[in-house]
Amino acid sequence: MLKVRFLGAETSFFPAVRERRRGPGLFRVKAGLTIRTRLILLASAALVVLIATNAYLTRVLSENSAGMVEAAGLLTGIEQADSARIAFGEVRYWMTDLAVSQLTLSERKAAAARARMERHLDKLAPWNPERIAAVRSELAQFDEFAAKAVDQYTNDRRVVGNSLLAQARRHSMAVDQLLESIVGDLTGEALAARERVVAEAAAATRLSRIVVSAAVLVGALLTVLLLRSIVVPLHRLVVAMDGLNAGNVDVPIPEAGADEIGAVARTLAKFRDTLTEERRRERELRAAHDELKAAQASLIQAEKMASLGQLTAGIAHEIKNPLNFVNNFASLSVELLDELKAAARPAIAALGEDKRADVDEVVEMLTSNLQKIAEHGRRADGIVKSMLEHSRGGTGERRRVDLNGLIEEALNLAYHGARAQDQSFNITLERNLDRAITLIELVPQDVTRVFLNLFGNGFYAANKRRKETNDPQFKPSLKVTTRDLGEAVEIRVRDNGTGIPPELRDRLFQPFFTTKPTGEGTGLGLSISWDIVTQQHGGTIAVDSEVGEFTEFTIRLPRSRQSQPSGMTA
Amino acid sequence: MSFSILVVDDEPDVAEMFRQRFRREARQGTYVLHFAASGEEALDKLSNGVRPELIVILSDINMPGMDGLTLLREIKTRRPDLPVMMVTAYGDDERRRQAEAAGAFQFLTKPVDFELLKEELRRLPDGSV
C-alpha cells in the first residue's frame, strides 16, 4: 500500500511523460501540478514512509516484549517445578523420617512441605493442567502408600510397612520424573521463545533498514526531480525574460504548464504578445508617418505647382493685354512709317545728298527697330500662349484610346520634328510596348503633348551628350516602355543622355525652369506635363537619373479617373 | 455708304489702336468707329442711337462693372439681329461656349488679327464694301 501510494505520487510528477511519451522527456518535467502540490506530495510520501516504518517497528517491539513475557513466565514455571521437586523431596524425607521416628515434628514438617508443594503445583497447574493432574494423582497414591506405610510402621509391622514404602517410593519416582520432564519441557519452550524473539527483532531491524534506505533513495530522487521540475523551467523563463529584455521578441517562451511557473510563462507570453503588438504598431505608425511625410512633400510640391500655375495664368493674362498693344502698335508703326516715307518722299528728295542719306538711315533703323519689337513681341506672345494653355487644362475631351498607338504617333512626330530642326540629329529608338494594354480613357491631345515634351527632352539630352563626349562609339538612344498594371498603365521614357543632377530634380517641374540656352526652351514643357499627368489624369510622374548615364521618366496613369478636373480657368 | 462699328473695351488704348488700324477705312468713309469704355456706356449709346447705321459691336469680355457676356445678352434682348463679336484675351472653351450660347456672332482672341477682323467685317450683312 505504501509502495502504491508512493508510485501514485511519483507518476503524477510526470504527466507529460505519460501523456506524450516524448523522447528525452523523462527528466524534462512538464509541470502538471503546482509546485505547492508537488512539495506537499513529496513531504506526504516521506511522512507516510516514516509513519509506516515506525508503526511496523512498534508492532515488532510489542510482539518482542510479549515473547519476553512468555519466556519469563516459562522461567517462573521452571522455578515452580524445581521448588515443587525440592518440596516433594522434603515431603519424602519427612515421611520416611516419620515412619521411622514417629515424631509429631516430622509429621508437621512433612505436612508443611506437602502444603508448599501443593502451592507450587497450583501455580504450575494453569500451564499444563493434565500433566499436573497426573503429578497430583501419582502424588495422591504416594500419599496413600506413604500414610499406610507410616501406619504399619507405627504398628511395627515393618515388613508390610516396607512393602508399602516401596510402593510409595515407586510413585514418588513417578512424581519426580513427571516434574523433571515438566522442567525439561519448560526449559525447551523458554529457549525457543527467546530465539524467536531474537530472530523477530533481527528481521524487523533488517526490514526497517531496507525500508528506510529505499525511502531515502526514492525521496532523494524525487527531491532531485522536483528541483529539476522547478529549476529547469525557471532557467528557461530567465533566458526568455533576458531575451525579451534585450528586445528579441522571437525568443522561445517555455510552454505554460498548470503550475506557478506556467503562470509566469503565460504572463511572459502575454507580455511578449503585447511587445510584438507594440512593435507592429510602431512599425505601422512609422510607415504611416513616412507615407504622410511623402504625401506632405508631394502636397507641398502640388501646392507649389498649383500656386505657380495660378500665378502663371494670372501673369499671362496681365501680360497678354499690354503685349497686345505692343505688337499692334509696333506693326502699326511700321505701316505708319511706310506711309510717312511715301508722303515725305518729294520733300526728302529735295534734301541734300547727306541729309537725305541721314533721313533714309534713321527711317531704316526705325523700321528695323519696330520690326524687332514686333518680332520679340510675337515671341513673348508665344510664351504667354503656352502659359495659358498650361493653366487652362481640361479643355480636351476624354476618349478611350490605344496608348501604344498614341506613343508611336508622338514618337514619329518628335523624331521628324527634331530631324527637321537639326539635320545631323539621329537617335536609336527602342520600343518595348506591352501589346496587352487595353484601351484607356484619357485626353489624347494633352497626353500627346506630354509624350512630345518627354521625347523632345530625351532627344535633346542624348544629342547633347553625343556632342559633348566626342566619343564615336556613343549612340544616342531613347527607349519607351509600356506596361499594364491592371488598375493603371505605366510608361517609361529612358534616354542615355547627359542626365539630371540631383540638385535640379526638385525644380524640374517648376514653370520656366529650363537648362536650355535662351530661346531654345520655355521651361514650361515639364511643368505642363506634370499638370496634365497629375492634375488632369490623376496620375504620377517621377524621374530617375544619373548624371552622364541616363534619365528615366516614369508615368503612371490610372484607369479610373480620381482627380477633379483642374479648374484653372481664371 | 458708311457704317458704324461700336468697340467696347475698358482699355483706353484700344480706341487709339482701332483708330490707327482703321485709319484708311475711316478716311475713305467706309466705317465710322464708336467707342465705349464699359458695358453700361455701350448700352447708353445703343439706346441713344448710333449714326450712321450700326452693323456690328465688338466687345471685350473682362470689364469692370458689366462684363462682356452680360452686355452680349442685354444687346441680344434689345437688338437680336445686331451681330456682336466677342474679343478677349481668354480664349478658353468655356467662354467660347458661353459666348456662342448667348448668340455671339464671332469669338476673337487677343491679340486681334486685324486682317482677319476686316475680312469678317466684309462678310457682315450690309458690311460688304
PDB file of N, CA and C in Angstrom, chain A residues 95-96 99 141-155 157-172:
ATOM      1  N   MET A  95       8.415 -37.847  55.556  1.00  0.00           N
ATOM      2  CA  MET A  95       7.531 -39.017  55.633  1.00  0.00           C
ATOM      3  C   MET A  95       8.343 -40.236  56.063  1.00  0.00           C
ATOM      4  N   THR A  96       9.525 -40.418  55.469  1.00  0.00           N
ATOM      5  CA  THR A  96      10.403 -41.522  55.822  1.00  0.00           C
ATOM      6  C   THR A  96      10.812 -41.402  57.305  1.00  0.00           C
ATOM      7  N   ALA A  99       7.970 -42.251  59.498  1.00  0.00           N
ATOM      8  CA  ALA A  99       7.783 -43.666  59.578  1.00  0.00           C
ATOM      9  C   ALA A  99       8.780 -44.297  60.558  1.00  0.00           C
ATOM     10  N   GLN A 141      -1.345 -41.160  45.254  1.00  0.00           N
ATOM     11  CA  GLN A 141      -1.034 -42.576  45.520  1.00  0.00           C
ATOM     12  C   GLN A 141       0.154 -42.696  46.457  1.00  0.00           C
ATOM     13  N   PHE A 142       1.153 -41.799  46.199  1.00  0.00           N
ATOM     14  CA  PHE A 142       2.316 -41.797  47.103  1.00  0.00           C
ATOM     15  C   PHE A 142       1.842 -41.525  48.524  1.00  0.00           C
ATOM     16  N   ASP A 143       0.972 -40.447  48.655  1.00  0.00           N
ATOM     17  CA  ASP A 143       0.484 -40.085  49.982  1.00  0.00           C
ATOM     18  C   ASP A 143      -0.195 -41.302  50.654  1.00  0.00           C
ATOM     19  N   GLU A 144      -1.004 -41.897  49.838  1.00  0.00           N
ATOM     20  CA  GLU A 144      -1.778 -43.019  50.353  1.00  0.00           C
ATOM     21  C   GLU A 144      -0.844 -44.129  50.868  1.00  0.00           C
ATOM     22  N   PHE A 145       0.102 -44.557  50.008  1.00  0.00           N
ATOM     23  CA  PHE A 145       1.023 -45.645  50.388  1.00  0.00           C
ATOM     24  C   PHE A 145       1.924 -45.227  51.534  1.00  0.00           C
ATOM     25  N   ALA A 146       2.349 -43.970  51.417  1.00  0.00           N
ATOM     26  CA  ALA A 146       3.240 -43.493  52.476  1.00  0.00           C
ATOM     27  C   ALA A 146       2.494 -43.484  53.815  1.00  0.00           C
ATOM     28  N   ALA A 147       1.237 -43.008  53.795  1.00  0.00           N
ATOM     29  CA  ALA A 147       0.457 -42.941  55.017  1.00  0.00           C
ATOM     30  C   ALA A 147       0.234 -44.355  55.561  1.00  0.00           C
ATOM     31  N   LYS A 148      -0.082 -45.250  54.686  1.00  0.00           N
ATOM     32  CA  LYS A 148      -0.271 -46.638  55.096  1.00  0.00           C
ATOM     33  C   LYS A 148       1.003 -47.206  55.700  1.00  0.00           C
ATOM     34  N   ALA A 149       2.131 -46.884  54.961  1.00  0.00           N
ATOM     35  CA  ALA A 149       3.414 -47.380  55.439  1.00  0.00           C
ATOM     36  C   ALA A 149       3.689 -46.852  56.836  1.00  0.00           C
ATOM     37  N   VAL A 150       3.358 -45.551  57.053  1.00  0.00           N
ATOM     38  CA  VAL A 150       3.596 -44.960  58.366  1.00  0.00           C
ATOM     39  C   VAL A 150       2.730 -45.680  59.387  1.00  0.00           C
ATOM     40  N   ASP A 151       1.488 -45.942  59.046  1.00  0.00           N
ATOM     41  CA  ASP A 151       0.587 -46.642  59.939  1.00  0.00           C
ATOM     42  C   ASP A 151       1.162 -48.032  60.295  1.00  0.00           C
ATOM     43  N   GLN A 152       1.643 -48.786  59.335  1.00  0.00           N
ATOM     44  CA  GLN A 152       2.203 -50.129  59.558  1.00  0.00           C
ATOM     45  C   GLN A 152       3.420 -50.035  60.456  1.00  0.00           C
ATOM     46  N   TYR A 153       4.258 -48.922  60.112  1.00  0.00           N
ATOM     47  CA  TYR A 153       5.457 -48.787  60.943  1.00  0.00           C
ATOM     48  C   TYR A 153       5.061 -48.442  62.367  1.00  0.00           C
ATOM     49  N   THR A 154       3.986 -47.679  62.533  1.00  0.00           N
ATOM     50  CA  THR A 154       3.529 -47.287  63.837  1.00  0.00           C
ATOM     51  C   THR A 154       3.094 -48.553  64.604  1.00  0.00           C
ATOM     52  N   ASN A 155       2.483 -49.464  63.870  1.00  0.00           N
ATOM     53  CA  ASN A 155       2.046 -50.713  64.449  1.00  0.00           C
ATOM     54  C   ASN A 155       3.155 -51.774  64.440  1.00  0.00           C
ATOM     55  N   ARG A 157       4.609 -53.173  62.128  1.00  0.00           N
ATOM     56  CA  ARG A 157       4.611 -54.231  61.096  1.00  0.00           C
ATOM     57  C   ARG A 157       5.529 -53.790  59.984  1.00  0.00           C
ATOM     58  N   ARG A 158       6.749 -54.000  60.233  1.00  0.00           N
ATOM     59  CA  ARG A 158       7.808 -53.475  59.378  1.00  0.00           C
ATOM     60  C   ARG A 158       7.794 -54.035  57.993  1.00  0.00           C
ATOM     61  N   VAL A 159       7.459 -55.290  57.908  1.00  0.00           N
ATOM     62  CA  VAL A 159       7.518 -55.906  56.566  1.00  0.00           C
ATOM     63  C   VAL A 159       6.476 -55.291  55.656  1.00  0.00           C
ATOM     64  N   VAL A 160       5.260 -55.247  56.272  1.00  0.00           N
ATOM     65  CA  VAL A 160       4.157 -54.640  55.463  1.00  0.00           C
ATOM     66  C   VAL A 160       4.513 -53.191  55.135  1.00  0.00           C
ATOM     67  N   GLY A 161       5.058 -52.501  56.214  1.00  0.00           N
ATOM     68  CA  GLY A 161       5.462 -51.075  56.025  1.00  0.00           C
ATOM     69  C   GLY A 161       6.482 -50.936  54.927  1.00  0.00           C
ATOM     70  N   ASN A 162       7.445 -51.855  54.961  1.00  0.00           N
ATOM     71  CA  ASN A 162       8.486 -51.763  53.934  1.00  0.00           C
ATOM     72  C   ASN A 162       7.921 -51.918  52.523  1.00  0.00           C
ATOM     73  N   SER A 163       6.977 -52.885  52.432  1.00  0.00           N
ATOM     74  CA  SER A 163       6.433 -53.092  51.078  1.00  0.00           C
ATOM     75  C   SER A 163       5.617 -51.894  50.639  1.00  0.00           C
ATOM     76  N   LEU A 164       4.867 -51.368  51.645  1.00  0.00           N
ATOM     77  CA  LEU A 164       4.082 -50.157  51.304  1.00  0.00           C
ATOM     78  C   LEU A 164       5.006 -48.993  50.919  1.00  0.00           C
ATOM     79  N   LEU A 165       6.071 -48.889  51.670  1.00  0.00           N
ATOM     80  CA  LEU A 165       7.060 -47.823  51.410  1.00  0.00           C
ATOM     81  C   LEU A 165       7.680 -47.970  50.006  1.00  0.00           C
ATOM     82  N   ALA A 166       7.906 -49.258  49.696  1.00  0.00           N
ATOM     83  CA  ALA A 166       8.476 -49.479  48.343  1.00  0.00           C
ATOM     84  C   ALA A 166       7.505 -49.013  47.267  1.00  0.00           C
ATOM     85  N   GLN A 167       6.213 -49.235  47.540  1.00  0.00           N
ATOM     86  CA  GLN A 167       5.194 -48.783  46.549  1.00  0.00           C
ATOM     87  C   GLN A 167       5.155 -47.254  46.486  1.00  0.00           C
ATOM     88  N   ALA A 168       5.202 -46.706  47.750  1.00  0.00           N
ATOM     89  CA  ALA A 168       5.217 -45.215  47.788  1.00  0.00           C
ATOM     90  C   ALA A 168       6.419 -44.668  47.039  1.00  0.00           C
ATOM     91  N   ARG A 169       7.561 -45.332  47.199  1.00  0.00           N
ATOM     92  CA  ARG A 169       8.769 -44.877  46.507  1.00  0.00           C
ATOM     93  C   ARG A 169       8.598 -44.900  44.985  1.00  0.00           C
ATOM     94  N   ARG A 170       7.892 -45.936  44.543  1.00  0.00           N
ATOM     95  CA  ARG A 170       7.655 -46.036  43.095  1.00  0.00           C
ATOM     96  C   ARG A 170       6.891 -44.805  42.602  1.00  0.00           C
ATOM     97  N   HIS A 171       5.849 -44.475  43.372  1.00  0.00           N
ATOM     98  CA  HIS A 171       5.028 -43.312  42.980  1.00  0.00           C
ATOM     99  C   HIS A 171       5.805 -42.008  43.104  1.00  0.00           C
ATOM    100  N   SER A 172       6.685 -42.016  44.212  1.00  0.00           N
ATOM    101  CA  SER A 172       7.476 -40.779  44.351  1.00  0.00           C
ATOM    102  C   SER A 172       8.439 -40.607  43.179  1.00  0.00           C
TER     103      SER A 172
END
